[in-house]
mmCIF file with all atom_site columns, C-alpha atoms in Angstrom:
data_model
loop_
_atom_site.group_PDB
_atom_site.id
_atom_site.type_symbol
_atom_site.label_atom_id
_atom_site.label_alt_id
_atom_site.label_comp_id
_atom_site.label_asym_id
_atom_site.label_entity_id
_atom_site.label_seq_id
_atom_site.pdbx_PDB_ins_code
_atom_site.Cartn_x
_atom_site.Cartn_y
_atom_site.Cartn_z
_atom_site.occupancy
_atom_site.B_iso_or_equiv
_atom_site.pdbx_formal_charge
_atom_site.auth_seq_id
_atom_site.auth_comp_id
_atom_site.auth_asym_id
_atom_site.auth_atom_id
_atom_site.pdbx_PDB_model_num
ATOM 1   C CA . MET A 1 1   ? 0.816   52.779 -115.581 1.00 0.00 ? 21  MET A CA 1
ATOM 2   C CA . ILE A 1 2   ? -0.728  55.857 -117.104 1.00 0.00 ? 22  ILE A CA 1
ATOM 3   C CA . GLU A 1 3   ? 1.853   55.979 -119.805 1.00 0.00 ? 23  GLU A CA 1
ATOM 4   C CA . GLY A 1 4   ? 1.049   52.471 -120.703 1.00 0.00 ? 24  GLY A CA 1
ATOM 5   C CA . MET A 1 5   ? -2.518  53.195 -120.933 1.00 0.00 ? 25  MET A CA 1
ATOM 6   C CA . LEU A 1 6   ? -1.878  56.230 -123.091 1.00 0.00 ? 26  LEU A CA 1
ATOM 7   C CA . GLU A 1 7   ? 0.453   54.174 -125.491 1.00 0.00 ? 27  GLU A CA 1
ATOM 8   C CA . LEU A 1 8   ? -1.943  51.252 -125.665 1.00 0.00 ? 28  LEU A CA 1
ATOM 9   C CA . PHE A 1 9   ? -5.255  53.151 -126.179 1.00 0.00 ? 29  PHE A CA 1
ATOM 10  C CA . GLY A 1 10  ? -4.289  56.639 -127.297 1.00 0.00 ? 30  GLY A CA 1
ATOM 11  C CA . THR A 1 11  ? -5.194  59.902 -125.558 1.00 0.00 ? 31  THR A CA 1
ATOM 12  C CA . ARG A 1 12  ? -8.678  60.243 -126.754 1.00 0.00 ? 32  ARG A CA 1
ATOM 13  C CA . LEU A 1 13  ? -9.808  56.742 -125.798 1.00 0.00 ? 33  LEU A CA 1
ATOM 14  C CA . ALA A 1 14  ? -7.955  56.909 -122.349 1.00 0.00 ? 34  ALA A CA 1
ATOM 15  C CA . LEU A 1 15  ? -9.756  60.200 -121.648 1.00 0.00 ? 35  LEU A CA 1
ATOM 16  C CA . MET A 1 16  ? -13.142 58.658 -122.670 1.00 0.00 ? 36  MET A CA 1
ATOM 17  C CA . PHE A 1 17  ? -12.614 55.735 -120.334 1.00 0.00 ? 37  PHE A CA 1
ATOM 18  C CA . ALA A 1 18  ? -11.829 58.236 -117.614 1.00 0.00 ? 38  ALA A CA 1
ATOM 19  C CA . GLY A 1 19  ? -14.888 60.181 -118.421 1.00 0.00 ? 39  GLY A CA 1
ATOM 20  C CA . ILE A 1 20  ? -17.233 57.141 -118.421 1.00 0.00 ? 40  ILE A CA 1
ATOM 21  C CA . ALA A 1 21  ? -15.631 56.084 -114.984 1.00 0.00 ? 41  ALA A CA 1
ATOM 22  C CA . LEU A 1 22  ? -16.154 59.570 -113.616 1.00 0.00 ? 42  LEU A CA 1
ATOM 23  C CA . LEU A 1 23  ? -19.799 59.461 -114.779 1.00 0.00 ? 43  LEU A CA 1
ATOM 24  C CA . TYR A 1 24  ? -20.414 56.083 -113.184 1.00 0.00 ? 44  TYR A CA 1
ATOM 25  C CA . LEU A 1 25  ? -18.758 57.125 -110.030 1.00 0.00 ? 45  LEU A CA 1
ATOM 26  C CA . LEU A 1 26  ? -21.109 60.176 -109.858 1.00 0.00 ? 46  LEU A CA 1
ATOM 27  C CA . TRP A 1 27  ? -24.089 58.177 -110.751 1.00 0.00 ? 47  TRP A CA 1
ATOM 28  C CA . SER A 1 28  ? -23.658 55.310 -108.278 1.00 0.00 ? 48  SER A CA 1
ATOM 29  C CA . THR A 1 29  ? -22.772 57.587 -105.419 1.00 0.00 ? 49  THR A CA 1
ATOM 30  C CA . ALA A 1 30  ? -25.616 60.143 -106.094 1.00 0.00 ? 50  ALA A CA 1
ATOM 31  C CA . PRO A 1 31  ? -27.584 59.097 -103.090 1.00 0.00 ? 51  PRO A CA 1
ATOM 32  C CA . ILE A 1 32  ? -24.611 59.704 -100.788 1.00 0.00 ? 52  ILE A CA 1
ATOM 33  C CA . TRP A 1 33  ? -23.444 63.051 -102.077 1.00 0.00 ? 53  TRP A CA 1
ATOM 34  C CA . TRP A 1 34  ? -27.224 64.276 -102.781 1.00 0.00 ? 54  TRP A CA 1
ATOM 35  C CA . SER A 1 35  ? -28.171 63.544 -99.178  1.00 0.00 ? 55  SER A CA 1
ATOM 36  C CA . MET A 1 36  ? -24.991 65.111 -97.835  1.00 0.00 ? 56  MET A CA 1
ATOM 37  C CA . LEU A 1 37  ? -25.573 68.242 -99.836  1.00 0.00 ? 57  LEU A CA 1
ATOM 38  C CA . HIS A 1 38  ? -29.231 68.469 -98.691  1.00 0.00 ? 58  HIS A CA 1
ATOM 39  C CA . VAL A 1 39  ? -28.006 68.355 -94.968  1.00 0.00 ? 59  VAL A CA 1
ATOM 40  C CA . LEU A 1 40  ? -25.293 70.896 -95.488  1.00 0.00 ? 60  LEU A CA 1
ATOM 41  C CA . ARG A 1 41  ? -27.854 73.312 -97.056  1.00 0.00 ? 61  ARG A CA 1
ATOM 42  C CA . ARG A 1 42  ? -29.990 73.064 -93.960  1.00 0.00 ? 62  ARG A CA 1
ATOM 43  C CA . PRO A 1 43  ? -27.797 73.785 -90.928  1.00 0.00 ? 63  PRO A CA 1
ATOM 44  C CA . GLU A 1 44  ? -30.991 73.719 -88.676  1.00 0.00 ? 64  GLU A CA 1
ATOM 45  C CA . MET A 1 45  ? -31.825 70.062 -89.488  1.00 0.00 ? 65  MET A CA 1
ATOM 46  C CA . GLN A 1 46  ? -31.628 67.573 -86.424  1.00 0.00 ? 66  GLN A CA 1
ATOM 47  C CA . GLN A 1 47  ? -29.780 64.466 -86.452  1.00 0.00 ? 67  GLN A CA 1
ATOM 48  C CA . ARG A 1 48  ? -27.981 65.261 -89.840  1.00 0.00 ? 68  ARG A CA 1
ATOM 49  C CA . TRP A 1 49  ? -25.903 61.964 -90.016  1.00 0.00 ? 69  TRP A CA 1
ATOM 50  C CA . GLY A 1 50  ? -29.132 59.975 -89.221  1.00 0.00 ? 70  GLY A CA 1
ATOM 51  C CA . PHE A 1 51  ? -30.952 61.770 -92.158  1.00 0.00 ? 71  PHE A CA 1
ATOM 52  C CA . ALA A 1 52  ? -28.070 61.057 -94.660  1.00 0.00 ? 72  ALA A CA 1
ATOM 53  C CA . PHE A 1 53  ? -27.785 57.490 -93.334  1.00 0.00 ? 73  PHE A CA 1
ATOM 54  C CA . THR A 1 54  ? -31.602 56.940 -93.734  1.00 0.00 ? 74  THR A CA 1
ATOM 55  C CA . GLY A 1 55  ? -31.878 58.533 -97.116  1.00 0.00 ? 75  GLY A CA 1
ATOM 56  C CA . VAL A 1 56  ? -29.009 56.490 -98.603  1.00 0.00 ? 76  VAL A CA 1
ATOM 57  C CA . ALA A 1 57  ? -30.418 53.302 -97.217  1.00 0.00 ? 77  ALA A CA 1
ATOM 58  C CA . LEU A 1 58  ? -33.915 54.052 -98.747  1.00 0.00 ? 78  LEU A CA 1
ATOM 59  C CA . ILE A 1 59  ? -32.578 55.233 -102.000 1.00 0.00 ? 79  ILE A CA 1
ATOM 60  C CA . TYR A 1 60  ? -30.301 52.046 -102.482 1.00 0.00 ? 80  TYR A CA 1
ATOM 61  C CA . GLY A 1 61  ? -33.051 49.790 -101.306 1.00 0.00 ? 81  GLY A CA 1
ATOM 62  C CA . ALA A 1 62  ? -35.729 51.207 -103.530 1.00 0.00 ? 82  ALA A CA 1
ATOM 63  C CA . THR A 1 63  ? -33.271 50.863 -106.513 1.00 0.00 ? 83  THR A CA 1
ATOM 64  C CA . ALA A 1 64  ? -32.449 47.544 -105.828 1.00 0.00 ? 84  ALA A CA 1
ATOM 65  C CA . LEU A 1 65  ? -36.062 46.520 -105.494 1.00 0.00 ? 85  LEU A CA 1
ATOM 66  C CA . ILE A 1 66  ? -36.860 48.017 -108.835 1.00 0.00 ? 86  ILE A CA 1
ATOM 67  C CA . PHE A 1 67  ? -33.975 46.185 -110.381 1.00 0.00 ? 87  PHE A CA 1
ATOM 68  C CA . LEU A 1 68  ? -35.080 42.925 -108.797 1.00 0.00 ? 88  LEU A CA 1
ATOM 69  C CA . LEU A 1 69  ? -38.902 43.234 -109.831 1.00 0.00 ? 89  LEU A CA 1
ATOM 70  C CA . PHE A 1 70  ? -37.932 44.199 -113.489 1.00 0.00 ? 90  PHE A CA 1
ATOM 71  C CA . GLY A 1 71  ? -35.226 41.556 -113.702 1.00 0.00 ? 91  GLY A CA 1
ATOM 72  C CA . GLY A 1 72  ? -37.601 38.921 -112.386 1.00 0.00 ? 92  GLY A CA 1
ATOM 73  C CA . LEU A 1 73  ? -40.278 39.964 -114.801 1.00 0.00 ? 93  LEU A CA 1
ATOM 74  C CA . MET A 1 74  ? -37.782 39.731 -117.700 1.00 0.00 ? 94  MET A CA 1
ATOM 75  C CA . LYS A 1 75  ? -36.706 36.141 -116.403 1.00 0.00 ? 95  LYS A CA 1
ATOM 76  C CA . LEU A 1 76  ? -40.423 35.102 -115.912 1.00 0.00 ? 96  LEU A CA 1
ATOM 77  C CA . HIS A 1 77  ? -41.071 36.444 -119.546 1.00 0.00 ? 97  HIS A CA 1
ATOM 78  C CA . ASP A 1 78  ? -38.092 34.330 -120.981 1.00 0.00 ? 98  ASP A CA 1
ATOM 79  C CA . LEU A 1 79  ? -39.322 31.363 -119.041 1.00 0.00 ? 99  LEU A CA 1
ATOM 80  C CA . LEU A 1 80  ? -42.787 31.815 -120.497 1.00 0.00 ? 100 LEU A CA 1
ATOM 81  C CA . LEU A 1 81  ? -41.560 32.276 -123.987 1.00 0.00 ? 101 LEU A CA 1
ATOM 82  C CA . GLN A 1 82  ? -40.864 28.529 -124.419 1.00 0.00 ? 102 GLN A CA 1
ATOM 83  C CA . PRO A 1 83  ? -43.049 27.029 -127.172 1.00 0.00 ? 103 PRO A CA 1
ATOM 84  C CA . ALA A 1 84  ? -45.515 25.439 -124.927 1.00 0.00 ? 104 ALA A CA 1
ATOM 85  C CA . HIS A 1 85  ? -46.330 28.540 -123.050 1.00 0.00 ? 105 HIS A CA 1
ATOM 86  C CA . LEU A 1 86  ? -46.196 31.151 -125.708 1.00 0.00 ? 106 LEU A CA 1
ATOM 87  C CA . SER A 1 87  ? -49.843 31.984 -125.602 1.00 0.00 ? 107 SER A CA 1
ATOM 88  C CA . TRP A 1 88  ? -49.662 32.870 -121.822 1.00 0.00 ? 108 TRP A CA 1
ATOM 89  C CA . SER A 1 89  ? -46.624 35.021 -122.013 1.00 0.00 ? 109 SER A CA 1
ATOM 90  C CA . TRP A 1 90  ? -48.547 38.341 -122.716 1.00 0.00 ? 110 TRP A CA 1
ATOM 91  C CA . VAL A 1 91  ? -51.001 37.813 -119.778 1.00 0.00 ? 111 VAL A CA 1
ATOM 92  C CA . VAL A 1 92  ? -48.389 37.351 -116.975 1.00 0.00 ? 112 VAL A CA 1
ATOM 93  C CA . THR A 1 93  ? -45.826 39.752 -118.328 1.00 0.00 ? 113 THR A CA 1
ATOM 94  C CA . PRO A 1 94  ? -47.536 42.532 -120.259 1.00 0.00 ? 114 PRO A CA 1
ATOM 95  C CA . GLY A 1 95  ? -45.334 45.124 -121.744 1.00 0.00 ? 115 GLY A CA 1
ATOM 96  C CA . ILE A 1 96  ? -42.140 43.168 -121.504 1.00 0.00 ? 116 ILE A CA 1
ATOM 97  C CA . TRP A 1 97  ? -41.912 42.866 -125.128 1.00 0.00 ? 117 TRP A CA 1
ATOM 98  C CA . ALA A 1 98  ? -40.667 46.659 -125.445 1.00 0.00 ? 118 ALA A CA 1
ATOM 99  C CA . PHE A 1 99  ? -37.514 45.588 -123.230 1.00 0.00 ? 119 PHE A CA 1
ATOM 100 C CA . GLU A 1 100 ? -37.116 42.486 -125.573 1.00 0.00 ? 120 GLU A CA 1
ATOM 101 C CA . ARG A 1 101 ? -37.162 44.385 -128.701 1.00 0.00 ? 121 ARG A CA 1
ATOM 102 C CA . HIS A 1 102 ? -35.010 47.214 -127.378 1.00 0.00 ? 122 HIS A CA 1
ATOM 103 C CA . PRO A 1 103 ? -32.327 45.613 -125.057 1.00 0.00 ? 123 PRO A CA 1
ATOM 104 C CA . ARG A 1 104 ? -30.927 49.115 -124.178 1.00 0.00 ? 124 ARG A CA 1
ATOM 105 C CA . VAL A 1 105 ? -34.198 50.306 -122.760 1.00 0.00 ? 125 VAL A CA 1
ATOM 106 C CA . PHE A 1 106 ? -33.830 48.593 -119.569 1.00 0.00 ? 126 PHE A CA 1
ATOM 107 C CA . PRO A 1 107 ? -30.297 49.872 -118.539 1.00 0.00 ? 127 PRO A CA 1
ATOM 108 C CA . THR A 1 108 ? -31.261 53.431 -119.410 1.00 0.00 ? 128 THR A CA 1
ATOM 109 C CA . LEU A 1 109 ? -34.597 53.378 -117.575 1.00 0.00 ? 129 LEU A CA 1
ATOM 110 C CA . PHE A 1 110 ? -32.715 51.812 -114.495 1.00 0.00 ? 130 PHE A CA 1
ATOM 111 C CA . ALA A 1 111 ? -30.160 54.580 -114.639 1.00 0.00 ? 131 ALA A CA 1
ATOM 112 C CA . ILE A 1 112 ? -32.774 57.430 -114.865 1.00 0.00 ? 132 ILE A CA 1
ATOM 113 C CA . SER A 1 113 ? -35.067 55.661 -112.125 1.00 0.00 ? 133 SER A CA 1
ATOM 114 C CA . HIS A 1 114 ? -31.989 55.687 -109.903 1.00 0.00 ? 134 HIS A CA 1
ATOM 115 C CA . LEU A 1 115 ? -31.568 59.371 -110.198 1.00 0.00 ? 135 LEU A CA 1
ATOM 116 C CA . LEU A 1 116 ? -35.097 60.174 -110.036 1.00 0.00 ? 136 LEU A CA 1
ATOM 117 C CA . LEU A 1 117 ? -35.597 58.049 -106.701 1.00 0.00 ? 137 LEU A CA 1
ATOM 118 C CA . THR A 1 118 ? -32.496 59.816 -105.175 1.00 0.00 ? 138 THR A CA 1
ATOM 119 C CA . TRP A 1 119 ? -34.270 63.170 -105.975 1.00 0.00 ? 139 TRP A CA 1
ATOM 120 C CA . TRP A 1 120 ? -37.647 62.154 -104.850 1.00 0.00 ? 140 TRP A CA 1
ATOM 121 C CA . ILE A 1 121 ? -36.864 60.102 -101.638 1.00 0.00 ? 141 ILE A CA 1
ATOM 122 C CA . THR A 1 122 ? -34.438 62.798 -100.258 1.00 0.00 ? 142 THR A CA 1
ATOM 123 C CA . ARG A 1 123 ? -36.961 65.502 -100.919 1.00 0.00 ? 143 ARG A CA 1
ATOM 124 C CA . THR A 1 124 ? -39.791 63.447 -99.443  1.00 0.00 ? 144 THR A CA 1
ATOM 125 C CA . LEU A 1 125 ? -37.742 62.474 -96.384  1.00 0.00 ? 145 LEU A CA 1
ATOM 126 C CA . ALA A 1 126 ? -36.562 65.919 -95.724  1.00 0.00 ? 146 ALA A CA 1
ATOM 127 C CA . THR A 1 127 ? -40.116 67.367 -95.486  1.00 0.00 ? 147 THR A CA 1
ATOM 128 C CA . HIS A 1 128 ? -41.088 64.707 -92.945  1.00 0.00 ? 148 HIS A CA 1
ATOM 129 C CA . TRP A 1 129 ? -37.646 64.596 -91.077  1.00 0.00 ? 149 TRP A CA 1
ATOM 130 C CA . THR A 1 130 ? -38.613 66.969 -88.194  1.00 0.00 ? 150 THR A CA 1
ATOM 131 C CA . LEU A 1 131 ? -41.800 64.880 -87.525  1.00 0.00 ? 151 LEU A CA 1
ATOM 132 C CA . LEU A 1 132 ? -39.849 61.644 -87.636  1.00 0.00 ? 152 LEU A CA 1
ATOM 133 C CA . CYS A 1 133 ? -37.164 63.115 -85.144  1.00 0.00 ? 153 CYS A CA 1
ATOM 134 C CA . ALA A 1 134 ? -40.114 64.153 -82.866  1.00 0.00 ? 154 ALA A CA 1
ATOM 135 C CA . ARG A 1 135 ? -41.475 60.761 -82.744  1.00 0.00 ? 155 ARG A CA 1
ATOM 136 C CA . SER A 1 136 ? -38.041 59.248 -82.188  1.00 0.00 ? 156 SER A CA 1
ATOM 137 C CA . ALA A 1 137 ? -37.975 55.435 -81.222  1.00 0.00 ? 157 ALA A CA 1
ATOM 138 C CA . LEU A 1 138 ? -35.096 56.110 -79.132  1.00 0.00 ? 158 LEU A CA 1
ATOM 139 C CA . PRO A 1 139 ? -35.776 56.988 -75.378  1.00 0.00 ? 159 PRO A CA 1
ATOM 140 C CA . THR A 1 140 ? -34.639 60.129 -74.106  1.00 0.00 ? 160 THR A CA 1
ATOM 141 C CA . LYS A 1 141 ? -32.072 59.691 -71.312  1.00 0.00 ? 161 LYS A CA 1
ATOM 142 C CA . VAL A 1 142 ? -33.581 60.981 -68.052  1.00 0.00 ? 162 VAL A CA 1
ATOM 143 C CA . PRO A 1 143 ? -30.891 61.498 -65.090  1.00 0.00 ? 163 PRO A CA 1
ATOM 144 C CA . ARG A 1 144 ? -31.769 59.434 -62.084  1.00 0.00 ? 164 ARG A CA 1
#
């Protein structure tokens, strides 16, 4: 299989595809490995798996929310660009013209925001994790 890829694409192009796939893998799994690295650096942290799972869930949820909000605004802007509603489009969706004129801006900002959210949410959650564990919603098991 690898020999067939090398024959079809050549060595340089096949290595470029492999590099792009590796970068995408690192980018898309950044919340997982960043949270786990944070946990491994702090051995005194309580409920380490809970921290990693909570961080990953918050990061992926925030990234999906940002993607849906911007995607929804883009679709709303496309809807309002119909000839009958052209005068109202700038009121409802201000600033969307930048994304329309530069179509590569949105994926770039999305990728950067994913990494920034990964860093910020992990850092913020780590500073409050001890307090969150102290106020645990799980009842302690008391022997009867």
